[in-house]
PDB file of C-alpha atoms in Angstrom:
ATOM      1  CA  LYS F   1     103.006 100.455 133.526  1.00 61.00           C
ATOM      2  CA  GLU F   2     100.154 102.885 134.121  1.00 71.00           C
ATOM      3  CA  GLU F   3     102.619 105.766 134.433  1.00 70.00           C
ATOM      4  CA  GLU F   4     104.243 104.732 131.157  1.00 70.00           C
ATOM      5  CA  LYS F   5     100.855 104.679 129.436  1.00 69.00           C
ATOM      6  CA  ILE F   6     100.012 108.119 130.821  1.00 70.00           C
ATOM      7  CA  ASN F   7     103.368 109.536 129.703  1.00 68.00           C
ATOM      8  CA  LYS F   8     102.893 107.998 126.258  1.00 62.00           C
ATOM      9  CA  MET F   9      99.432 109.544 125.954  1.00 63.00           C
ATOM     10  CA  LYS F  10     100.836 112.938 126.972  1.00 61.00           C
ATOM     11  CA  ILE F  11     103.572 112.696 124.329  1.00 61.00           C
ATOM     12  CA  GLU F  12     101.072 111.662 121.655  1.00 55.00           C
ATOM     13  CA  SER F  13      98.769 114.531 122.612  1.00 55.00           C
ATOM     14  CA  ARG F  14     101.610 117.004 122.027  1.00 61.00           C
ATOM     15  CA  VAL F  15     102.211 115.725 118.491  1.00 54.00           C
ATOM     16  CA  PRO F  16     100.049 117.735 116.074  1.00 58.00           C
ATOM     17  CA  LYS F  17      97.478 115.566 114.301  1.00 66.00           C
ATOM     18  CA  ASP F  18      97.337 115.579 110.517  1.00 65.00           C
ATOM     19  CA  PRO F  19      93.775 116.486 109.436  1.00 65.00           C
ATOM     20  CA  PHE F  20      94.399 114.903 106.017  1.00 72.00           C
ATOM     21  CA  LYS F  21      95.771 111.627 107.379  1.00 77.00           C
ATOM     22  CA  HIS F  22      92.806 109.489 106.327  1.00 82.00           C
ATOM     23  CA  LEU F  23      92.577 111.222 102.944  1.00 87.00           C
ATOM     24  CA  LYS F  24      96.251 110.530 102.249  1.00 86.00           C
ATOM     25  CA  LYS F  25      95.890 106.928 103.341  1.00 89.00           C
ATOM     26  CA  GLY F  26      92.834 106.472 101.114  1.00 91.00           C
ATOM     27  CA  TYR F  27      94.668 107.955  98.143  1.00 93.00           C
ATOM     28  CA  LEU F  28      97.695 105.668  98.636  1.00 94.00           C
ATOM     29  CA  VAL F  29      95.492 102.597  99.007  1.00 94.00           C
ATOM     30  CA  MET F  30      93.599 103.428  95.806  1.00 96.00           C
ATOM     31  CA  TYR F  31      96.773 104.237  93.886  1.00 96.00           C
ATOM     32  CA  ASN F  32      98.445 100.947  94.807  1.00 96.00           C
ATOM     33  CA  LEU F  33      95.224  99.014  94.165  1.00 96.00           C
ATOM     34  CA  VAL F  34      94.809 100.482  90.675  1.00 97.00           C
ATOM     35  CA  GLN F  35      98.437  99.757  89.810  1.00 97.00           C
ATOM     36  CA  PHE F  36      98.149  96.219  91.153  1.00 96.00           C
ATOM     37  CA  LEU F  37      95.035  95.572  89.059  1.00 97.00           C
ATOM     38  CA  GLY F  38      96.678  97.053  85.967  1.00 97.00           C
ATOM     39  CA  PHE F  39      99.846  94.983  86.182  1.00 97.00           C
ATOM     40  CA  SER F  40      97.806  91.904  87.128  1.00 96.00           C
ATOM     41  CA  TRP F  41      95.816  92.335  83.920  1.00 96.00           C
ATOM     42  CA  ILE F  42      99.069  92.590  81.962  1.00 96.00           C
ATOM     43  CA  PHE F  43     100.572  89.502  83.597  1.00 95.00           C
ATOM     44  CA  VAL F  44      97.448  87.344  83.244  1.00 95.00           C
ATOM     45  CA  ASN F  45      96.812  88.480  79.673  1.00 94.00           C
ATOM     46  CA  MET F  46     100.373  87.727  78.579  1.00 93.00           C
ATOM     47  CA  THR F  47     100.430  84.367  80.384  1.00 92.00           C
ATOM     48  CA  VAL F  48      97.121  83.232  78.899  1.00 91.00           C
ATOM     49  CA  ARG F  49      97.973  84.380  75.392  1.00 88.00           C
ATOM     50  CA  LEU F  50     101.368  82.671  75.337  1.00 85.00           C
ATOM     51  CA  PHE F  51     100.934  79.478  77.343  1.00 81.00           C
ATOM     52  CA  ILE F  52      97.233  78.685  76.820  1.00 79.00           C
ATOM     53  CA  LEU F  53      96.267  80.232  73.498  1.00 77.00           C
ATOM     54  CA  GLY F  54      99.699  79.643  71.987  1.00 73.00           C
ATOM     55  CA  LYS F  55     100.104  83.187  70.673  1.00 76.00           C
ATOM     56  CA  SER F  56     103.539  84.342  69.563  1.00 73.00           C
ATOM     57  CA  PHE F  57     105.919  86.820  71.177  1.00 80.00           C
ATOM     58  CA  TYR F  58     105.627  89.172  68.248  1.00 85.00           C
ATOM     59  CA  ASP F  59     102.223  90.766  68.959  1.00 87.00           C
ATOM     60  CA  THR F  60     102.867  91.582  72.638  1.00 91.00           C
ATOM     61  CA  PHE F  61     103.220  95.327  72.138  1.00 94.00           C
ATOM     62  CA  HIS F  62     100.037  95.717  70.101  1.00 91.00           C
ATOM     63  CA  THR F  63      97.906  93.894  72.678  1.00 92.00           C
ATOM     64  CA  ILE F  64      99.483  95.086  75.948  1.00 93.00           C
ATOM     65  CA  ALA F  65     100.937  98.532  75.198  1.00 95.00           C
ATOM     66  CA  ASP F  66      97.831 100.582  76.047  1.00 95.00           C
ATOM     67  CA  MET F  67      97.599  99.193  79.565  1.00 96.00           C
ATOM     68  CA  MET F  68     101.359  99.483  80.054  1.00 96.00           C
ATOM     69  CA  TYR F  69     101.190 103.108  78.889  1.00 97.00           C
ATOM     70  CA  PHE F  70      98.500 103.754  81.498  1.00 97.00           C
ATOM     71  CA  CYS F  71     100.347 102.060  84.359  1.00 97.00           C
ATOM     72  CA  GLN F  72     103.705 103.649  83.614  1.00 96.00           C
ATOM     73  CA  THR F  73     102.212 107.108  83.146  1.00 96.00           C
ATOM     74  CA  LEU F  74     100.424 106.709  86.470  1.00 96.00           C
ATOM     75  CA  ALA F  75     103.738 105.624  88.022  1.00 96.00           C
ATOM     76  CA  LEU F  76     104.913 109.234  87.723  1.00 95.00           C
ATOM     77  CA  MET F  77     102.846 109.811  90.860  1.00 94.00           C
ATOM     78  CA  GLU F  78     105.430 107.801  92.799  1.00 94.00           C
ATOM     79  CA  ILE F  79     107.972 110.541  92.161  1.00 94.00           C
ATOM     80  CA  ILE F  80     105.501 113.199  93.271  1.00 93.00           C
ATOM     81  CA  ASN F  81     104.536 111.186  96.366  1.00 92.00           C
ATOM     82  CA  SER F  82     108.173 110.918  97.395  1.00 91.00           C
ATOM     83  CA  LEU F  83     108.902 114.539  96.520  1.00 91.00           C
ATOM     84  CA  ILE F  84     106.145 115.981  98.704  1.00 89.00           C
ATOM     85  CA  GLY F  85     106.834 113.548 101.554  1.00 85.00           C
ATOM     86  CA  LEU F  86     103.626 111.564 101.195  1.00 87.00           C
ATOM     87  CA  VAL F  87     105.677 108.356 101.384  1.00 86.00           C
ATOM     88  CA  ARG F  88     108.999 107.689 103.089  1.00 84.00           C
ATOM     89  CA  SER F  89     110.633 106.144 100.026  1.00 83.00           C
ATOM     90  CA  PRO F  90     113.761 108.028  98.854  1.00 86.00           C
ATOM     91  CA  LEU F  91     113.373 110.103  95.719  1.00 89.00           C
ATOM     92  CA  LEU F  92     116.358 108.880  93.664  1.00 89.00           C
ATOM     93  CA  PRO F  93     115.365 105.190  93.286  1.00 89.00           C
ATOM     94  CA  ALA F  94     111.837 106.224  92.277  1.00 91.00           C
ATOM     95  CA  VAL F  95     113.167 108.644  89.642  1.00 92.00           C
ATOM     96  CA  VAL F  96     115.605 106.053  88.275  1.00 91.00           C
ATOM     97  CA  GLN F  97     112.982 103.344  87.928  1.00 91.00           C
ATOM     98  CA  VAL F  98     110.093 105.428  86.590  1.00 94.00           C
ATOM     99  CA  PHE F  99     112.072 107.482  84.079  1.00 94.00           C
ATOM    100  CA  GLY F 100     114.148 104.466  83.036  1.00 93.00           C
ATOM    101  CA  ARG F 101     111.083 102.388  82.254  1.00 95.00           C
ATOM    102  CA  ASN F 102     109.240 105.243  80.569  1.00 96.00           C
ATOM    103  CA  PHE F 103     112.250 106.000  78.378  1.00 95.00           C
ATOM    104  CA  VAL F 104     112.315 102.411  77.141  1.00 96.00           C
ATOM    105  CA  LEU F 105     108.530 102.242  76.767  1.00 96.00           C
ATOM    106  CA  PHE F 106     107.758 105.564  75.112  1.00 96.00           C
ATOM    107  CA  VAL F 107     110.987 106.396  73.263  1.00 94.00           C
ATOM    108  CA  VAL F 108     112.650 103.099  72.346  1.00 94.00           C
ATOM    109  CA  LEU F 109     109.558 100.942  71.830  1.00 95.00           C
ATOM    110  CA  GLY F 110     106.748 103.408  71.299  1.00 93.00           C
ATOM    111  CA  SER F 111     108.457 105.520  68.639  1.00 92.00           C
ATOM    112  CA  LEU F 112     109.827 102.673  66.494  1.00 92.00           C
ATOM    113  CA  GLU F 113     107.403 100.321  64.752  1.00 92.00           C
ATOM    114  CA  GLU F 114     110.349  98.060  63.937  1.00 92.00           C
ATOM    115  CA  MET F 115     110.902  97.443  67.675  1.00 93.00           C
ATOM    116  CA  GLN F 116     107.277  96.722  68.509  1.00 93.00           C
ATOM    117  CA  SER F 117     107.263  93.276  66.894  1.00 91.00           C
ATOM    118  CA  LYS F 118     110.464  92.003  68.513  1.00 92.00           C
ATOM    119  CA  PRO F 119     110.315  89.192  71.122  1.00 92.00           C
ATOM    120  CA  VAL F 120     112.283  91.273  73.641  1.00 94.00           C
ATOM    121  CA  VAL F 121     109.117  93.334  74.253  1.00 95.00           C
ATOM    122  CA  PHE F 122     107.471  90.282  75.794  1.00 94.00           C
ATOM    123  CA  PHE F 123     110.290  89.781  78.292  1.00 95.00           C
ATOM    124  CA  ILE F 124     110.416  93.463  79.258  1.00 96.00           C
ATOM    125  CA  PHE F 125     106.673  93.628  79.941  1.00 96.00           C
ATOM    126  CA  TYR F 126     106.623  90.244  81.678  1.00 95.00           C
ATOM    127  CA  PHE F 127     109.450  90.993  84.105  1.00 95.00           C
ATOM    128  CA  TRP F 128     108.041  94.438  84.870  1.00 96.00           C
ATOM    129  CA  SER F 129     104.600  93.024  85.648  1.00 96.00           C
ATOM    130  CA  ILE F 130     105.847  90.160  87.865  1.00 95.00           C
ATOM    131  CA  ILE F 131     107.821  92.589  90.040  1.00 94.00           C
ATOM    132  CA  GLU F 132     104.789  94.808  90.557  1.00 95.00           C
ATOM    133  CA  LEU F 133     102.537  91.873  91.513  1.00 95.00           C
ATOM    134  CA  PHE F 134     104.409  91.796  94.835  1.00 94.00           C
ATOM    135  CA  ARG F 135     105.339  95.433  95.261  1.00 94.00           C
ATOM    136  CA  TYR F 136     101.968  97.180  94.986  1.00 95.00           C
ATOM    137  CA  PRO F 137      99.916  94.827  97.210  1.00 95.00           C
ATOM    138  CA  TYR F 138     102.660  95.038  99.839  1.00 94.00           C
ATOM    139  CA  TYR F 139     102.447  98.850  99.840  1.00 93.00           C
ATOM    140  CA  MET F 140      98.649  98.743  99.800  1.00 93.00           C
ATOM    141  CA  LEU F 141      98.479  96.518 102.882  1.00 92.00           C
ATOM    142  CA  SER F 142     101.177  98.578 104.606  1.00 90.00           C
ATOM    143  CA  CYS F 143      98.985 101.665 104.253  1.00 88.00           C
ATOM    144  CA  ILE F 144      96.311 100.048 106.410  1.00 88.00           C
ATOM    145  CA  GLY F 145      98.751  98.510 108.885  1.00 86.00           C
ATOM    146  CA  ILE F 146      98.581  94.902 107.670  1.00 88.00           C
ATOM    147  CA  GLU F 147     101.675  92.758 107.158  1.00 88.00           C
ATOM    148  CA  TRP F 148     101.456  89.384 105.444  1.00 89.00           C
ATOM    149  CA  LYS F 149     104.789  87.657 105.990  1.00 90.00           C
ATOM    150  CA  PRO F 150     104.903  85.633 102.719  1.00 92.00           C
ATOM    151  CA  LEU F 151     104.154  88.801 100.749  1.00 92.00           C
ATOM    152  CA  THR F 152     106.838  90.710 102.664  1.00 91.00           C
ATOM    153  CA  TRP F 153     109.361  87.995 101.859  1.00 93.00           C
ATOM    154  CA  LEU F 154     108.395  88.024  98.168  1.00 93.00           C
ATOM    155  CA  ARG F 155     108.510  91.842  98.049  1.00 92.00           C
ATOM    156  CA  TYR F 156     112.098  91.918  99.299  1.00 92.00           C
ATOM    157  CA  THR F 157     113.339  88.727  97.606  1.00 92.00           C
ATOM    158  CA  ALA F 158     111.723  88.448  94.156  1.00 92.00           C
ATOM    159  CA  TRP F 159     113.664  91.466  92.907  1.00 91.00           C
ATOM    160  CA  ILE F 160     116.954  89.548  93.193  1.00 92.00           C
ATOM    161  CA  PRO F 161     116.410  87.561  89.957  1.00 93.00           C
ATOM    162  CA  LEU F 162     113.766  89.800  88.365  1.00 93.00           C
ATOM    163  CA  TYR F 163     115.556  93.173  88.386  1.00 92.00           C
ATOM    164  CA  PRO F 164     118.691  91.883  86.606  1.00 92.00           C
ATOM    165  CA  LEU F 165     116.527  90.057  84.047  1.00 94.00           C
ATOM    166  CA  GLY F 166     114.408  93.155  83.481  1.00 93.00           C
ATOM    167  CA  GLY F 167     117.484  95.373  83.169  1.00 93.00           C
ATOM    168  CA  LEU F 168     119.085  92.931  80.731  1.00 95.00           C
ATOM    169  CA  SER F 169     115.905  92.905  78.610  1.00 95.00           C
ATOM    170  CA  GLU F 170     115.868  96.709  78.519  1.00 95.00           C
ATOM    171  CA  ALA F 171     119.541  96.751  77.495  1.00 95.00           C
ATOM    172  CA  VAL F 172     118.858  94.256  74.680  1.00 96.00           C
ATOM    173  CA  ALA F 173     116.007  96.439  73.403  1.00 96.00           C
ATOM    174  CA  ILE F 174     118.259  99.516  73.398  1.00 95.00           C
ATOM    175  CA  VAL F 175     121.044  97.667  71.575  1.00 95.00           C
ATOM    176  CA  GLN F 176     118.570  96.451  68.958  1.00 95.00           C
ATOM    177  CA  SER F 177     117.188  99.968  68.480  1.00 95.00           C
ATOM    178  CA  ILE F 178     120.563 101.674  67.966  1.00 94.00           C
ATOM    179  CA  PRO F 179     121.018 100.658  64.285  1.00 94.00           C
ATOM    180  CA  ILE F 180     117.397 101.612  63.549  1.00 93.00           C
ATOM    181  CA  PHE F 181     117.854 105.088  65.012  1.00 92.00           C
ATOM    182  CA  SER F 182     121.137 105.395  63.073  1.00 89.00           C
ATOM    183  CA  GLU F 183     119.489 104.526  59.749  1.00 89.00           C
ATOM    184  CA  THR F 184     116.397 106.671  60.205  1.00 86.00           C
ATOM    185  CA  GLY F 185     118.082 109.603  61.956  1.00 82.00           C
ATOM    186  CA  LYS F 186     115.083 109.851  64.252  1.00 84.00           C
ATOM    187  CA  PHE F 187     115.522 112.253  67.198  1.00 83.00           C
ATOM    188  CA  SER F 188     118.990 113.205  65.887  1.00 77.00           C
ATOM    189  CA  LEU F 189     119.795 116.894  66.257  1.00 74.00           C
ATOM    190  CA  GLY F 190     121.534 118.867  63.515  1.00 66.00           C
ATOM    191  CA  LEU F 191     123.307 121.941  64.853  1.00 65.00           C
ATOM    192  CA  PRO F 192     123.712 125.106  62.746  1.00 63.00           C
ATOM    193  CA  ASN F 193     127.496 125.391  62.642  1.00 58.00           C
ATOM    194  CA  PRO F 194     130.269 125.581  60.000  1.00 58.00           C
ATOM    195  CA  LEU F 195     131.241 121.914  60.547  1.00 60.00           C
ATOM    196  CA  ASN F 196     127.630 120.754  60.121  1.00 66.00           C
ATOM    197  CA  VAL F 197     127.859 118.554  63.223  1.00 69.00           C
ATOM    198  CA  THR F 198     124.872 116.328  64.001  1.00 72.00           C
ATOM    199  CA  ILE F 199     124.240 114.832  67.407  1.00 79.00           C
ATOM    200  CA  GLN F 200     123.171 111.270  66.661  1.00 84.00           C
ATOM    201  CA  PHE F 201     120.487 109.907  68.951  1.00 89.00           C
ATOM    202  CA  SER F 202     122.020 106.458  68.548  1.00 89.00           C
ATOM    203  CA  PHE F 203     125.187 107.783  70.210  1.00 89.00           C
ATOM    204  CA  LEU F 204     123.127 109.096  73.116  1.00 91.00           C
ATOM    205  CA  LEU F 205     121.585 105.628  73.461  1.00 93.00           C
ATOM    206  CA  GLN F 206     125.068 104.162  73.849  1.00 92.00           C
ATOM    207  CA  LEU F 207     125.675 106.588  76.692  1.00 93.00           C
ATOM    208  CA  TYR F 208     122.285 105.690  78.123  1.00 93.00           C
ATOM    209  CA  LEU F 209     123.354 102.045  78.345  1.00 93.00           C
ATOM    210  CA  ILE F 210     125.984 103.100  80.867  1.00 92.00           C
ATOM    211  CA  ALA F 211     123.384 105.129  82.778  1.00 91.00           C
ATOM    212  CA  LEU F 212     121.049 102.126  82.717  1.00 91.00           C
ATOM    213  CA  PHE F 213     123.481  99.894  84.575  1.00 90.00           C
ATOM    214  CA  LEU F 214     124.369 102.702  86.982  1.00 90.00           C
ATOM    215  CA  GLY F 215     120.656 103.119  87.696  1.00 88.00           C
ATOM    216  CA  LEU F 216     120.303  99.394  88.298  1.00 88.00           C
ATOM    217  CA  PHE F 217     123.146  99.605  90.788  1.00 89.00           C
ATOM    218  CA  VAL F 218     121.364 102.443  92.628  1.00 86.00           C
ATOM    219  CA  ASN F 219     118.163 100.406  92.857  1.00 88.00           C
ATOM    220  CA  PHE F 220     120.009  97.223  93.852  1.00 89.00           C
ATOM    221  CA  ARG F 221     121.704  99.053  96.688  1.00 89.00           C
ATOM    222  CA  HIS F 222     118.431 100.597  97.859  1.00 87.00           C
ATOM    223  CA  LEU F 223     116.542  97.285  97.722  1.00 89.00           C
ATOM    224  CA  TYR F 224     119.360  95.423  99.452  1.00 90.00           C
ATOM    225  CA  LYS F 225     119.244  97.888 102.351  1.00 89.00           C
ATOM    226  CA  GLN F 226     115.482  97.510 102.551  1.00 88.00           C
ATOM    227  CA  ARG F 227     115.799  93.722 102.524  1.00 88.00           C
ATOM    228  CA  ARG F 228     118.260  93.792 105.418  1.00 89.00           C
ATOM    229  CA  GLN F 229     115.960  96.146 107.295  1.00 86.00           C
ATOM    230  CA  HIS F 230     112.828  93.995 106.881  1.00 82.00           C
ATOM    231  CA  LEU F 231     114.252  90.467 106.781  1.00 84.00           C
ATOM    232  CA  GLY F 232     117.684  90.712 108.414  1.00 74.00           C
ATOM    233  CA  PRO F 233     116.650  90.921 112.112  1.00 56.00           C
ATOM    234  CA  LYS F 234     114.378  87.904 111.722  1.00 50.00           C
ATOM    235  CA  LYS F 235     117.298  85.886 110.440  1.00 43.00           C
ATOM    236  CA  ARG F 236     119.424  86.878 113.438  1.00 44.00           C
ATOM    237  CA  LYS F 237     116.681  85.784 115.825  1.00 42.00           C
ATOM    238  CA  MET F 238     116.492  82.386 114.123  1.00 40.00           C
ATOM    239  CA  LYS F 239     120.209  81.895 114.729  1.00 40.00           C
TER     240      LYS F 239
END
């Protein structure tokens, strides 16, 4: 055993130490903490307003949007973190989730006042926030080498009902916005050509619906692999 320890120490001594290791860890802890606090505020605020104060679904956007804008803009850092190798998460699922959410938030909801008072906004924000209540604290604790088994189970299990519900809510919002974009012509592009062809943004939204479900499939596959990796071996041991 002593020889094994000595050999292990020799191997570790050959591995170059990262001088910015603690700085990176501190940044990741703070990032996940800020995101957790932001989405916690959203979840608690929406829960209190609806179930305790009896507020309606229709004013969700006007009371929650600023914080959701902040959290989802900050989420762009997840793409950068994956791109530069700061985290081991693959790049594609991060891009799909962040850009998919931001497209719905900033383009579909943020640019149309008619969409901001619809009940579907409540469900989109609520499902997004519940998912992140488990995801960000799990990552934050992982950065400092702590694993809390109930949180790990929730991180890799809660997505099973929540991701389909969130994706369905986003799809409903896009379907509801298509006639509005068609009537207003917003974001439509008129090309200078003899046929006077105009690229309707509403048509692009119909194509985006297909991309939305393809993106959900990519994330489902990624999360399923992660779930097998973190929870699968434990199940085999129990058998």
